[in-house]
CSV table of C-alpha atoms in Angstrom, one decimal:
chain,number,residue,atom,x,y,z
A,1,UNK,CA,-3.3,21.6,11.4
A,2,UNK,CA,-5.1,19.6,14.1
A,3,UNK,CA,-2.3,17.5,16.6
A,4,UNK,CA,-3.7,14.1,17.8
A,5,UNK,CA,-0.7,14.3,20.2
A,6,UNK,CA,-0.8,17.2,23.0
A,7,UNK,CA,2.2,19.0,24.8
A,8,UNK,CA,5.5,20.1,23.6
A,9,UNK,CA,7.4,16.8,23.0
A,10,UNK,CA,4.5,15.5,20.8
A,11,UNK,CA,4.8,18.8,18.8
A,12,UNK,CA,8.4,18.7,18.3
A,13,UNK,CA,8.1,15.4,17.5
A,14,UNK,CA,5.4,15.7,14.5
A,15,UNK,CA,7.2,18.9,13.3
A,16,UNK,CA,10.5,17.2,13.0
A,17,UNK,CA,8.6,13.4,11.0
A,18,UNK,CA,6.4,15.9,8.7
A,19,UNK,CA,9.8,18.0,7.7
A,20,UNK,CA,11.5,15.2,7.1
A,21,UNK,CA,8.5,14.0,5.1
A,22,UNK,CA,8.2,16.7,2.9
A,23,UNK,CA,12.1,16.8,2.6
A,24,UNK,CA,13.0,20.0,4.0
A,25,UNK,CA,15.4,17.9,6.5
A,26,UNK,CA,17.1,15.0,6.5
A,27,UNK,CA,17.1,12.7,9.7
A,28,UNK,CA,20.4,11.4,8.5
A,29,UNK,CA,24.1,12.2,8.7
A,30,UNK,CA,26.2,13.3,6.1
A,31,UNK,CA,28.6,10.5,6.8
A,32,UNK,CA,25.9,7.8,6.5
A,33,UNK,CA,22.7,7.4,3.9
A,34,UNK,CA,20.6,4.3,4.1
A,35,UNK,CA,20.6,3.1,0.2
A,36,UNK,CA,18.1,1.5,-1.8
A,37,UNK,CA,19.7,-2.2,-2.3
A,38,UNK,CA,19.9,-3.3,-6.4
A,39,UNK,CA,18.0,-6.3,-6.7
A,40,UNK,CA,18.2,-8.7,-9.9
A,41,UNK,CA,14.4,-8.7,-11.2
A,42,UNK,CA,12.3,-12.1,-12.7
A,43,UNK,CA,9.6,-11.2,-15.2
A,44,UNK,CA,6.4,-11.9,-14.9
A,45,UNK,CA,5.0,-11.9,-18.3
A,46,UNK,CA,1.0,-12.9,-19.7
A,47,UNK,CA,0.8,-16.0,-21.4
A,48,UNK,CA,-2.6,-16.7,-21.9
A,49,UNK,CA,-6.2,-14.8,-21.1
A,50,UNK,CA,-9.6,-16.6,-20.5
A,51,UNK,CA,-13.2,-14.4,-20.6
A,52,UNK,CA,-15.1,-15.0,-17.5
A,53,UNK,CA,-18.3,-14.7,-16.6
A,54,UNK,CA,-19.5,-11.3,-14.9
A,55,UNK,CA,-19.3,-11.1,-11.6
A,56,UNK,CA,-22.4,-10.4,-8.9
A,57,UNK,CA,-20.9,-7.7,-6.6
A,58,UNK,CA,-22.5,-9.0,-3.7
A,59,UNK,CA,-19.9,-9.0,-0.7
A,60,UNK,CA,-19.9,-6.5,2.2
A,61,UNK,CA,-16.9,-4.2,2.0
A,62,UNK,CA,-14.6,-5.3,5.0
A,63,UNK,CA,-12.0,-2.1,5.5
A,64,UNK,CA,-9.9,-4.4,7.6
A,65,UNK,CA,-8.8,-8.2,7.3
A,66,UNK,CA,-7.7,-10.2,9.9
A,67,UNK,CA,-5.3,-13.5,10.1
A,68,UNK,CA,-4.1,-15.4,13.3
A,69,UNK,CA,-1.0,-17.2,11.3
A,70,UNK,CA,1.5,-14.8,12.8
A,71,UNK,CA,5.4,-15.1,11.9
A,72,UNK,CA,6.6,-17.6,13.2
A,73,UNK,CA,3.3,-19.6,11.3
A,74,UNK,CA,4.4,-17.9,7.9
A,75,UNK,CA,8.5,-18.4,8.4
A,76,UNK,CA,7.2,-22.3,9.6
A,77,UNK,CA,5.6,-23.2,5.8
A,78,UNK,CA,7.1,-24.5,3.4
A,79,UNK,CA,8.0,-22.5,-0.2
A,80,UNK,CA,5.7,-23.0,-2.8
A,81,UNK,CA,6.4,-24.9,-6.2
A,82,UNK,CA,7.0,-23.0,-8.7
A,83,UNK,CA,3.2,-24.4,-10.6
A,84,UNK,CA,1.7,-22.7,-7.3
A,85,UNK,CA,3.5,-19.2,-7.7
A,86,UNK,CA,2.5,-19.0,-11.2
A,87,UNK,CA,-1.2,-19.6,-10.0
A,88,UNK,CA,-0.6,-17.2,-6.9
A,89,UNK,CA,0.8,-14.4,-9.7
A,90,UNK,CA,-2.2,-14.9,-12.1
A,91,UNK,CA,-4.8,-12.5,-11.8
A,92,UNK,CA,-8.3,-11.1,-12.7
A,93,UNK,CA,-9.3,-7.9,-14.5
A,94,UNK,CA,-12.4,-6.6,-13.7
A,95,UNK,CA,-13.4,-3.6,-16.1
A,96,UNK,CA,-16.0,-0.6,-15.5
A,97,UNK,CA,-18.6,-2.4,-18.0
A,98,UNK,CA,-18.6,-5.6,-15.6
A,99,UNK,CA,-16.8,-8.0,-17.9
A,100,UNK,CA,-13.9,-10.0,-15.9
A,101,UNK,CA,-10.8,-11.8,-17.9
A,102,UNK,CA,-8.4,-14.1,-15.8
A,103,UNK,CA,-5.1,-14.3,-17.3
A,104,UNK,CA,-2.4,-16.7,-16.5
A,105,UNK,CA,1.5,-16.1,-15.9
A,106,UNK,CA,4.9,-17.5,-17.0
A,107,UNK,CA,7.7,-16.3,-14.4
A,108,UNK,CA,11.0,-16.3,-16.3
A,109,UNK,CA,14.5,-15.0,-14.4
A,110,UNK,CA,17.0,-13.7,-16.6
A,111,UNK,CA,19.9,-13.2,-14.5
A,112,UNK,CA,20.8,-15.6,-10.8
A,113,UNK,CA,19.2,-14.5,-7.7
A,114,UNK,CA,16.2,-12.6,-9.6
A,115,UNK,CA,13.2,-15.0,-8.7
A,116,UNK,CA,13.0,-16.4,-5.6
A,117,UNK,CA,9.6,-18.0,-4.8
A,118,UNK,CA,7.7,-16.5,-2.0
A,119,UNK,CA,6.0,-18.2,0.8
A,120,UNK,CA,2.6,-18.8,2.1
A,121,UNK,CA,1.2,-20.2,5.3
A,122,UNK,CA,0.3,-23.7,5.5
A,123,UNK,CA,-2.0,-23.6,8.7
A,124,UNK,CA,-4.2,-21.0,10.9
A,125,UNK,CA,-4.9,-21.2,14.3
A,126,UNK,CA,-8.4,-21.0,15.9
A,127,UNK,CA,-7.3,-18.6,18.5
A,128,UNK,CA,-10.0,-16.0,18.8
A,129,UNK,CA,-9.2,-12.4,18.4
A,130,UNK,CA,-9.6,-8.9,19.7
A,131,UNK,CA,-10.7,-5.7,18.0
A,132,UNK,CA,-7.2,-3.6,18.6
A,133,UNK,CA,-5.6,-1.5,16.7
A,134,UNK,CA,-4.0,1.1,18.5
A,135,UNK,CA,-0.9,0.5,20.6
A,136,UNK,CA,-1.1,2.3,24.1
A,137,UNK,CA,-0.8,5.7,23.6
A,138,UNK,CA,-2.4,6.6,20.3
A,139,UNK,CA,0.6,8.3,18.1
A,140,UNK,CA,-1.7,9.0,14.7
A,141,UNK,CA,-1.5,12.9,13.3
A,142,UNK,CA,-4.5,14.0,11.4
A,143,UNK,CA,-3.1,16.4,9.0
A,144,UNK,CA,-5.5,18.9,8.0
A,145,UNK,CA,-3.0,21.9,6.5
A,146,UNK,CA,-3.4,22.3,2.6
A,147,UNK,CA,0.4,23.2,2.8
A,148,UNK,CA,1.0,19.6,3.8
A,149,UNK,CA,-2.1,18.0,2.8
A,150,UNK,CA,-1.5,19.1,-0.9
A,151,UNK,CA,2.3,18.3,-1.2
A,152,UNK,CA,4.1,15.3,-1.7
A,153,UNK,CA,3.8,13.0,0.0
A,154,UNK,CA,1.1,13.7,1.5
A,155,UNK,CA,-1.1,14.2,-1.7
A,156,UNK,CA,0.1,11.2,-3.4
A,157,UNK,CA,-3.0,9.2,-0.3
A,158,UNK,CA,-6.5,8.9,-1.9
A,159,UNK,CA,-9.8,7.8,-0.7
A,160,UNK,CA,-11.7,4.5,-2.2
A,161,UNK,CA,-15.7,4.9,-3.0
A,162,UNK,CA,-15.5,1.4,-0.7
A,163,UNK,CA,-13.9,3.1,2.5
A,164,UNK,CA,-10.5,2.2,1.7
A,165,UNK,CA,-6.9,4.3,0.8
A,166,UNK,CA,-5.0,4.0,-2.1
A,167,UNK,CA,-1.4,5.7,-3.2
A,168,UNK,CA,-1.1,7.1,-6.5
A,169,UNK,CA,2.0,5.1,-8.2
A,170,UNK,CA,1.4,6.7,-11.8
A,171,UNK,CA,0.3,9.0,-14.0
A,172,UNK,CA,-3.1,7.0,-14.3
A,173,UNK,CA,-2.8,3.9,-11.2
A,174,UNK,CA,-3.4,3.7,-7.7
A,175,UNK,CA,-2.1,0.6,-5.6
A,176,UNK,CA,-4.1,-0.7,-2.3
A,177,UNK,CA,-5.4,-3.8,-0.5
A,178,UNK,CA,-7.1,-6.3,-2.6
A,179,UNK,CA,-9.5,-7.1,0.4
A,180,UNK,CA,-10.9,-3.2,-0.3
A,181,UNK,CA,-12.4,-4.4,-3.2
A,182,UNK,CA,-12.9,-8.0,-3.8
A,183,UNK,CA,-13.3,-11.0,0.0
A,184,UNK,CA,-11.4,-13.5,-1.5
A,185,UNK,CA,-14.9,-15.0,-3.1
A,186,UNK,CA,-16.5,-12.3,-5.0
A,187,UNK,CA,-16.3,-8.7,-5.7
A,188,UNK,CA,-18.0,-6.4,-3.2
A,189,UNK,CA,-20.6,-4.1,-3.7
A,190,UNK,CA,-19.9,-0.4,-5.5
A,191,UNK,CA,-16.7,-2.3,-7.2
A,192,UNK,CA,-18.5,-2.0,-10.5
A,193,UNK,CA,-18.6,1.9,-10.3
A,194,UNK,CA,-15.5,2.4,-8.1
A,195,UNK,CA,-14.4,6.0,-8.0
A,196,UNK,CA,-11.1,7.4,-6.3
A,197,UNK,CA,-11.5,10.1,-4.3
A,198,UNK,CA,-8.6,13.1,-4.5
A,199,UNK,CA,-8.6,15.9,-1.8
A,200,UNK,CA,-8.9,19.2,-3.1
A,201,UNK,CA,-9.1,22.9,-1.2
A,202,UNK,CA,-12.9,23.6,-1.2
A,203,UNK,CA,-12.7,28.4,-1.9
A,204,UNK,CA,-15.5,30.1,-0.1
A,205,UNK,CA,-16.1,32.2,-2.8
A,206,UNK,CA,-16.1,28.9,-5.3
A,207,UNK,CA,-13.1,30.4,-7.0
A,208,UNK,CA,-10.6,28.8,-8.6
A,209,UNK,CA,-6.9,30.0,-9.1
A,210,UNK,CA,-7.5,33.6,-7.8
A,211,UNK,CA,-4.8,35.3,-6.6
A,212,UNK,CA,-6.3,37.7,-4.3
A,213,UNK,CA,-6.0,35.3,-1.1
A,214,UNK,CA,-9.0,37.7,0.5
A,215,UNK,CA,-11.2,35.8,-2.1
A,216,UNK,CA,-9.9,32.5,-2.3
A,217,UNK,CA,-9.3,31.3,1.5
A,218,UNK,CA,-10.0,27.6,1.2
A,219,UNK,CA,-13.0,26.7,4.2
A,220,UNK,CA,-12.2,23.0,4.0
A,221,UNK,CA,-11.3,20.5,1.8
A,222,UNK,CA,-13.3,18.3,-0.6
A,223,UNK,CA,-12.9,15.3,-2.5
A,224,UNK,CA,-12.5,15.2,-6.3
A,225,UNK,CA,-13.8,11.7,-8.0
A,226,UNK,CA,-12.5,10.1,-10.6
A,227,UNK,CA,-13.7,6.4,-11.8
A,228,UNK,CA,-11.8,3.6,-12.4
A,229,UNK,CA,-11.1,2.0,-15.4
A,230,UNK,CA,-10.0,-1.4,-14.2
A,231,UNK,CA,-8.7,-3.6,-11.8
A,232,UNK,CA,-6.1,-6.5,-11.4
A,233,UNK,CA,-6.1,-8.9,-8.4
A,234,UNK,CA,-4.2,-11.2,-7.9
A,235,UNK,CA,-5.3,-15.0,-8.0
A,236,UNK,CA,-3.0,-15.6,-4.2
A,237,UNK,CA,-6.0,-14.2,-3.0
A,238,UNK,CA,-8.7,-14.9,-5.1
A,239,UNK,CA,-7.7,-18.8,-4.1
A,240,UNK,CA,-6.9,-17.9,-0.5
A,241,UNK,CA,-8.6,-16.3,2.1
A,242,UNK,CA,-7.2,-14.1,5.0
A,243,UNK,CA,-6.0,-17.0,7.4
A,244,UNK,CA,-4.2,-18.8,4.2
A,245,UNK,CA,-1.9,-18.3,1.3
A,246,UNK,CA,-4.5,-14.5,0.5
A,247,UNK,CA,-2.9,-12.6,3.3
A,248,UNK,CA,0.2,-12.8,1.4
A,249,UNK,CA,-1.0,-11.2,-2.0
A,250,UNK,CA,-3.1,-8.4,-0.4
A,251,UNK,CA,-2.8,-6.2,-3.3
A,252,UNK,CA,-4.9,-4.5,-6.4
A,253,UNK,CA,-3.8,-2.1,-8.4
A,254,UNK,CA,-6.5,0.5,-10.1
A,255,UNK,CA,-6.7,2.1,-13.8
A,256,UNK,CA,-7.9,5.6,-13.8
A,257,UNK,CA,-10.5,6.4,-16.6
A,258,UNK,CA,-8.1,9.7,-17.0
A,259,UNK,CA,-4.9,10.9,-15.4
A,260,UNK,CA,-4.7,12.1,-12.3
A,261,UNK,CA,-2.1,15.0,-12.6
A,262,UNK,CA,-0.3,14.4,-9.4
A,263,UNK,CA,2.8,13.7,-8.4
A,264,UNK,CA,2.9,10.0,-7.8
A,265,UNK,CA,5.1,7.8,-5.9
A,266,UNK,CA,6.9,4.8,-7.4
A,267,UNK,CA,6.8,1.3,-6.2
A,268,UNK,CA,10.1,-0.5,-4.8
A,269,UNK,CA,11.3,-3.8,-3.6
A,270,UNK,CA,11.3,-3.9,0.0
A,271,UNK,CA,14.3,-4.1,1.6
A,272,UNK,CA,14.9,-6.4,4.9
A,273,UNK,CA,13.6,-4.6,7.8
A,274,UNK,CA,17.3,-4.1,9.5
A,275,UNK,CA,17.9,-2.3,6.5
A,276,UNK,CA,15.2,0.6,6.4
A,277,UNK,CA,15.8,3.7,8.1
A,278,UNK,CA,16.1,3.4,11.9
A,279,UNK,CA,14.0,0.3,11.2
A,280,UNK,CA,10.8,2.5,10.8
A,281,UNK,CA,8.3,2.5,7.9
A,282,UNK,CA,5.7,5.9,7.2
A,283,UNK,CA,2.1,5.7,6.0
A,284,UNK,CA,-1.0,7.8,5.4
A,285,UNK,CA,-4.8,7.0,5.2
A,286,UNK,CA,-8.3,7.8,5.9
A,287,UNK,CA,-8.8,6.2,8.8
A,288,UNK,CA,-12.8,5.8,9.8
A,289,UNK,CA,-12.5,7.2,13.2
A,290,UNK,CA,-11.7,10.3,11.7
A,291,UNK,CA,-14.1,11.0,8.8
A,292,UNK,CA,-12.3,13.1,6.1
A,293,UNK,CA,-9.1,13.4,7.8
A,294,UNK,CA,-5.7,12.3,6.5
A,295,UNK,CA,-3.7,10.3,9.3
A,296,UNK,CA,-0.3,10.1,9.2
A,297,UNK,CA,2.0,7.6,11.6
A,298,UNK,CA,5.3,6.5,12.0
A,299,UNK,CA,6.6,3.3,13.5
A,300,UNK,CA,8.9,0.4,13.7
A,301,UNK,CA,9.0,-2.6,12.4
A,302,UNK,CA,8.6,-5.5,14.7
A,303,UNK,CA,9.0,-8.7,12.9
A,304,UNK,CA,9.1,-10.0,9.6
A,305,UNK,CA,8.4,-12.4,7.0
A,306,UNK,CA,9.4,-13.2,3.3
A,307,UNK,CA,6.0,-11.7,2.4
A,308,UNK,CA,5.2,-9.2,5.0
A,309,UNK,CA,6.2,-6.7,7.7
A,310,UNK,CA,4.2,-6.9,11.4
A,311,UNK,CA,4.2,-3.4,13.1
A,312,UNK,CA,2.6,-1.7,15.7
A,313,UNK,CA,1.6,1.1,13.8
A,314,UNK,CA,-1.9,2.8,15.3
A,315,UNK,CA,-4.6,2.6,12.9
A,316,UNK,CA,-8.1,2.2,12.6
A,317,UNK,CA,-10.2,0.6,9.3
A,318,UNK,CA,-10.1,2.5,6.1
A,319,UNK,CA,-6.4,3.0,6.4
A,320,UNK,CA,-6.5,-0.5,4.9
A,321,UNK,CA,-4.5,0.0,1.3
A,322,UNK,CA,-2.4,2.6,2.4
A,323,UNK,CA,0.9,2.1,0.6
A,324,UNK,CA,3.9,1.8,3.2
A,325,UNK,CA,6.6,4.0,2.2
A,326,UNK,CA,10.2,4.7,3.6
A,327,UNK,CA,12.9,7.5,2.0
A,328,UNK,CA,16.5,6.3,1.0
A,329,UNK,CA,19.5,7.3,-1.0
A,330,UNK,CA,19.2,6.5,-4.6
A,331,UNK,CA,22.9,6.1,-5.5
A,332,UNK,CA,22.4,5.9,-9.3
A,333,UNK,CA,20.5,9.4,-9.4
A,334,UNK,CA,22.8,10.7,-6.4
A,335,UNK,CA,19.4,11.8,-4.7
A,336,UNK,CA,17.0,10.8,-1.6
A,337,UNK,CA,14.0,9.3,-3.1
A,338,UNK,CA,10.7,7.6,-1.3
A,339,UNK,CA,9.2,4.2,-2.7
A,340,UNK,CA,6.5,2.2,-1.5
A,341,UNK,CA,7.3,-0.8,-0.4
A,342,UNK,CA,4.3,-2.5,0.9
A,343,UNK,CA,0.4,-2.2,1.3
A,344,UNK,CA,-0.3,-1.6,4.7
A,345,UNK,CA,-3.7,-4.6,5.2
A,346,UNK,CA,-5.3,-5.0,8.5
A,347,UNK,CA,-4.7,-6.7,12.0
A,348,UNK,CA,-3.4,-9.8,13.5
A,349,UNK,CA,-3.0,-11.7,16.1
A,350,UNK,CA,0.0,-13.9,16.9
A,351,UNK,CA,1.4,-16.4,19.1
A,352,UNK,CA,4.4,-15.3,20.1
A,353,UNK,CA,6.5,-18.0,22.1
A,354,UNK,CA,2.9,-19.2,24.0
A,355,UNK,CA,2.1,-15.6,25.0
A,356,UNK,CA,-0.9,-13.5,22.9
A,357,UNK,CA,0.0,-10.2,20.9
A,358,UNK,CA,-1.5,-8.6,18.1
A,359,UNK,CA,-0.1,-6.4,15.3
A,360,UNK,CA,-0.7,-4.4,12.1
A,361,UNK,CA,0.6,-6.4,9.2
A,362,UNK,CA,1.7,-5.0,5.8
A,363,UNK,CA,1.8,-7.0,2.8
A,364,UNK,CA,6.0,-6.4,1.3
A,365,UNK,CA,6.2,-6.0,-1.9
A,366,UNK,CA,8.9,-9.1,-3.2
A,367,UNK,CA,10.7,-8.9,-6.7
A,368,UNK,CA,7.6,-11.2,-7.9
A,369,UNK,CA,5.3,-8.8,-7.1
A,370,UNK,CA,7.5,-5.7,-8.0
A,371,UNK,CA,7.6,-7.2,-11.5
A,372,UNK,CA,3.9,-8.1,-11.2
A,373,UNK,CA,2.8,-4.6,-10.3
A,374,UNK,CA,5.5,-2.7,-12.4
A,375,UNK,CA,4.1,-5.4,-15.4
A,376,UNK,CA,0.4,-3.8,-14.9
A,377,UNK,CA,1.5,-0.4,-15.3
A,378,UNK,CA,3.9,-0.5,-17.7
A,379,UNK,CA,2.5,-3.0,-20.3
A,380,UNK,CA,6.5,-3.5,-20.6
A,381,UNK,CA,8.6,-5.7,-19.0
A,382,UNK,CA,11.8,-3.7,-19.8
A,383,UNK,CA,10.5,-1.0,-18.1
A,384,UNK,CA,10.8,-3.1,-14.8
A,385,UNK,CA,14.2,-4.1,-14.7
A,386,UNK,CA,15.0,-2.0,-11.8
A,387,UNK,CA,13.4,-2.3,-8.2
């Protein structure tokens, strides 16, 4: 394993995050377990699809998007109508053979408290903006050991054919940033033959499954393809763009042509930031800076909105679409369990109180867009009662 952090305390301190990753120790105390909240769930259900005309592929891919409405610009707008929600929550589907369908929503809350409408910005600022993404001292791990690399959760991180990361969320779907694959105008180029990329332990020998570990030491690792099947994006940001009402509803979710044979790792609601473990969120991605490395980082969340989390989590472009993760007590199943509860989707820079600072911003992922997402890759709205 190669340590982007040198000297003892920066050792300890990786040893002790990846452990705790991997679940062979619990940062917690036995008389205390942070608990994943119960939330009532809306349903958002189809109601009617419309054939559209194939698309042109033409946009760059951007592996980073960049807003200057910053919190207190999000918390400042007003909440959408309902009308508006239900166009935000519509979506696209673009399929491998090029052919695009837009299909409209009903949102429909069966119990009180299960819906509530989630906000957007209503102005940008024309601030201009540095290039930062790292925070000081940069606190990124690239994580190169197949022991790690290879288990969850490590393994659930894939690599887009665009640049971007993904997270594998089921047997045949990944979830990442909708800006990886479509600008808010068009789709971007290579969308039409996307492909997600899986790391796999590359023998010397080309051996597979020997047992004899003088004959099947792995050199490196490679990446496995697989294409995708189709896409959903949602029409928040289709109809937005990064310094609107898009920033908000950074997400696509990805069909598989075949399943991926992973362990996967299920979406969640995301909790309010006072409630996540020592107020610090985990992700892992392939950032560009370090070509065909997995980076891993840890960090706390600095502010937040109904719609997203702002952290000063180090990263660089292509760690765009990495899905934001945290681990918690499922009291139902009596067991700790890890859920990803947001997208991690570029940088920003905010005004905060007159004075300039940026962040890295993560899109949350609300009950609308849990029963959105869960919707997608289920087919089955009972299947998505629980967040």
């Amino acid at each position: 394993m190669v340590l982007s952090m040198t000297g003892i305390p920066g050792l300890l301190i990786l040893l002790f995050f990846l452990l705790c990753a991997v679940g062979q120790v619990s940062p917690y105390s036995a008389s205390w377990k942070p608990t994943w909240p119960a939330y009532r769930l809306p349903v958002v259900l189809p109601q009617s699809t419309l054939n559209l005309a194939k698309p042109d592929f033409a946009a760059e891919a951007k592996l980073e998007v960049s807003s200057s409405c910053g919190p207190q610009c999000h918390k400042g707008s007003p909440l959408p109508t309902y009308e508006e929600v239900k166009q935000y929550l519509s979506y696209e589907t673009l399929y491998a053979n090029g052919s695009r369908t837009e299909t409209q929503v009903g949102i429909y809350v069966l119990s009180n408290g299960g819906g509530r409408a989630q906000r957007g910005d209503s102005e940008s600022s024309g601030r201009s903006r540095r290039k930062r993404q790292i925070y000081g001292y940069d606190s990124r791990f690239s994580i190169f050991g197949k022991d790690f690399l290879l288990n969850y959760p490590f393994s659930t991180s894939v690599k887009l054919s665009t640049g971007c990361t993904g997270t594998l969320v089921a047997e045949k779907h990944v979830l990442t940033a909708a800006h990886c694959i479509h600008d808010g105008k068009t789709y971007v180029k290579g969308t039409q033959k996307l492909r997600v990329g899986f790391l796999k332990p590359k023998f010397k020998d080309g051996s597979r499954g020997a047992n004899n570990s003088s004959s099947a030491i792995p050199e490196k690792m490679k990446f496995q393809w697989i294409r995708v099947k189709r896409t959903h994006v949602p029409k928040g940001w289709i109809k937005g763009n990064a310094n609107d009402i898009g920033m908000d509803y950074d997400y696509a979710l990805l069909e598989l042509k075949k399943p991926h044979k992973r362990k996967f790792m299920k979406i969640g609601v995301s909790p309010p930031a006072k409630q996540l473990p020592g107020g610090r969120i985990h992700f892992s991605g392939y950032d560009n800076d370090r070509p065909g490395n997995l980076v891993y980082r840890f960090c706390d969340v600095k502010d937040e909105t109904y719609d997203l989390l702002y952290q000063q989590c180090d990263a660089q472009p292509g760690a765009s679409g990495s899905g934001v993760y945290v681990r918690m007590w499922k009291r139902q199943q009596q067991k700790w369990e890890r859920k990803i509860i947001g997208i991690f989707s570029g940088h920003q820079w905010v005004d905060m109180n007159g004075s300039p600072q940026d962040f890295n911003v993560a899109v949350r992922i609300t009950p609308l867009k849990y029963a959105q997402i869960c919707y997608w890759i289920k087919g089955n709205y009972l299947d998505c009662r629980e967040g």
